[in-house]
């Protein structure tokens, strides 16, 4: 897949991605039904979006209501994965993929910090997302900063 | 894998994870050679750690030197993935996996915000990690907040 390169962009040929495997835990409902409608990044005052958990994972939401903010990981399922140098402005100036927050990445995982508005059964209503309607959901966890305050210094270790 | 449950914990039987596949872009060198040595979470004044990029991805670091902080995604390769309710204190009180930052998750992806100290060829030296030495690296991108300041409002869209 080396077509559609902008000036000076570099695509690499990498081995098939077989190092680890993901299971989607649900999907995300947003008002953004095309890429053109997606904002550059989520805003705290953006529209309400829904994280819809699938069975058997909805039970894992217990306790989330005590947090105001969460980190959401999702799979950017429409992104190509082979561009190591990219030209965001299409002007011939290229930058490495790891200096960009472009959705085009070797592992196209999106990350957003969202405000938790409410939880309705298997659905979490949030603000702050920028992704396409129908985006697969990978993970959801209390926001790092919020968690730091509430957590004890060092809990019991969890065996693998 | 339903053994080793603490009181009231719940393991689920889920389909094999075949929804999406990851390729590791490198690995992480830390001083933490066992789980017991890992801190609960990374600290800004923690020890230096190294993100070691593998070919062909090292070229993707171009431009990262302009940022002070980055978000790092990594694969918690020793974690079980089937616990929907967990008891962090082993006291019978359980909470849903999505209200915890436990490494035990349906998709065990770790996320850390790190300070970028310097870049040496294919290696990025950082502070702020808490993971085991040898942890597989999934992604690396400029920190959300830092990036917001520097980025234009809405760049050209990237076609898939």
Coordinates of C-alpha atoms in Angstrom, one line a residue, chain B residues 20-144:
Chain B
X20 CA -7.5 -6.3 15.5
X21 CA -3.8 -7.0 15.6
X22 CA -0.9 -5.1 16.9
X23 CA 2.7 -4.9 15.8
X24 CA 5.3 -4.1 18.4
X25 CA 7.4 -1.1 17.3
X26 CA 10.2 -1.8 19.8
X27 CA 10.6 -2.5 23.5
X28 CA 11.2 -0.6 26.7
X29 CA 14.3 -0.8 28.9
X30 CA 13.6 0.0 32.6
X31 CA 15.4 -0.8 35.9
X32 CA 12.4 -2.8 37.0
X33 CA 13.3 -6.5 36.4
X34 CA 10.4 -8.0 38.4
X35 CA 6.8 -7.1 39.1
X36 CA 7.7 -6.5 42.8
X37 CA 10.2 -3.8 41.7
X38 CA 7.7 -1.9 39.6
X39 CA 6.3 1.2 41.1
X40 CA 2.6 1.6 41.3
X41 CA 2.8 4.3 38.6
X42 CA 5.6 6.2 37.0
X43 CA 6.9 9.4 38.6
X44 CA 8.3 12.5 37.0
X45 CA 11.5 12.0 39.1
X46 CA 11.7 8.3 38.4
X47 CA 14.7 6.6 36.8
X48 CA 15.7 7.0 33.2
X49 CA 14.2 4.5 30.9
X50 CA 14.7 3.8 27.2
X51 CA 12.3 3.4 24.4
X52 CA 14.1 1.3 21.8
X53 CA 12.6 1.5 18.4
X54 CA 13.0 -1.4 15.9
X55 CA 13.4 -1.1 12.2
X56 CA 11.8 0.3 10.1
X57 CA 10.1 2.6 12.7
X58 CA 13.1 4.6 14.1
X59 CA 12.7 7.1 11.2
X60 CA 9.4 8.0 12.8
X61 CA 11.1 9.8 15.6
X62 CA 12.0 12.8 13.4
X63 CA 10.5 15.9 15.0
X64 CA 9.9 14.4 18.4
X65 CA 12.8 16.4 19.9
X66 CA 10.6 19.5 19.9
X67 CA 8.4 18.1 22.6
X68 CA 9.0 17.9 26.3
X69 CA 6.4 15.3 27.1
X70 CA 5.0 12.2 25.3
X71 CA 2.4 9.6 25.8
X72 CA 3.6 6.1 25.6
X73 CA 1.5 3.0 24.9
X74 CA 2.8 -0.4 25.8
X75 CA 1.7 -4.0 26.0
X76 CA 1.4 -5.5 29.5
X77 CA 2.4 -8.9 28.3
X78 CA 2.2 -10.7 31.6
X79 CA -1.3 -9.7 32.5
X80 CA -4.4 -12.0 32.4
X81 CA -7.3 -10.6 30.5
X82 CA -10.5 -12.2 31.8
X83 CA -11.3 -10.4 35.1
X84 CA -14.4 -8.2 34.9
X85 CA -14.6 -7.7 38.7
X86 CA -11.4 -7.3 40.7
X87 CA -10.5 -7.0 44.4
X88 CA -7.4 -4.7 44.5
X89 CA -7.1 -5.0 48.3
X90 CA -7.9 -8.7 48.4
X91 CA -10.6 -7.9 51.0
X92 CA -13.7 -9.2 49.2
X93 CA -14.7 -5.7 48.0
X94 CA -14.7 -5.8 44.2
X95 CA -14.8 -3.1 41.5
X96 CA -15.3 -3.2 37.8
X97 CA -12.1 -3.4 35.7
X98 CA -13.0 -0.1 34.0
X99 CA -13.0 1.7 37.3
X100 CA -9.4 0.5 38.0
X101 CA -6.1 1.2 36.4
X102 CA -5.1 -2.4 37.0
X103 CA -2.8 -4.1 34.4
X104 CA -5.4 -6.9 34.3
X105 CA -7.8 -5.8 31.5
X106 CA -9.5 -7.2 28.4
X107 CA -6.8 -5.4 26.4
X108 CA -3.8 -5.0 28.6
X109 CA -2.5 -1.7 27.2
X110 CA -0.5 0.5 29.5
X111 CA -0.4 4.3 29.1
X112 CA 2.1 6.7 30.6
X113 CA 2.9 10.3 30.2
X114 CA 6.7 10.7 30.2
X115 CA 9.2 13.5 30.1
X116 CA 11.5 13.3 27.0
X117 CA 15.1 13.7 28.2
X118 CA 16.9 13.1 24.9
X119 CA 17.0 11.1 21.7
X120 CA 19.9 8.9 20.8
X121 CA 19.5 7.3 17.3
X122 CA 16.7 4.8 17.6
X123 CA 16.3 5.3 21.3
X124 CA 14.3 7.8 23.3
X125 CA 15.4 8.4 26.9
X126 CA 12.5 9.3 29.2
X127 CA 11.4 9.5 32.8
X128 CA 8.0 8.5 34.2
X129 CA 7.5 4.8 33.4
X130 CA 6.5 2.0 35.8
X131 CA 6.6 -1.1 33.5
X132 CA 8.8 -4.2 33.5
X133 CA 12.1 -4.2 31.7
X134 CA 11.5 -5.7 28.2
X135 CA 7.9 -4.5 27.9
X136 CA 6.8 -4.3 24.2
X137 CA 6.3 -0.8 22.9
X138 CA 3.1 -0.1 20.9
X139 CA 3.1 3.6 20.3
X140 CA 4.5 7.0 21.2
X141 CA 3.1 10.4 20.5
X142 CA 3.4 14.0 21.7
X143 CA 1.5 14.7 24.9
X144 CA -2.0 15.8 24.2

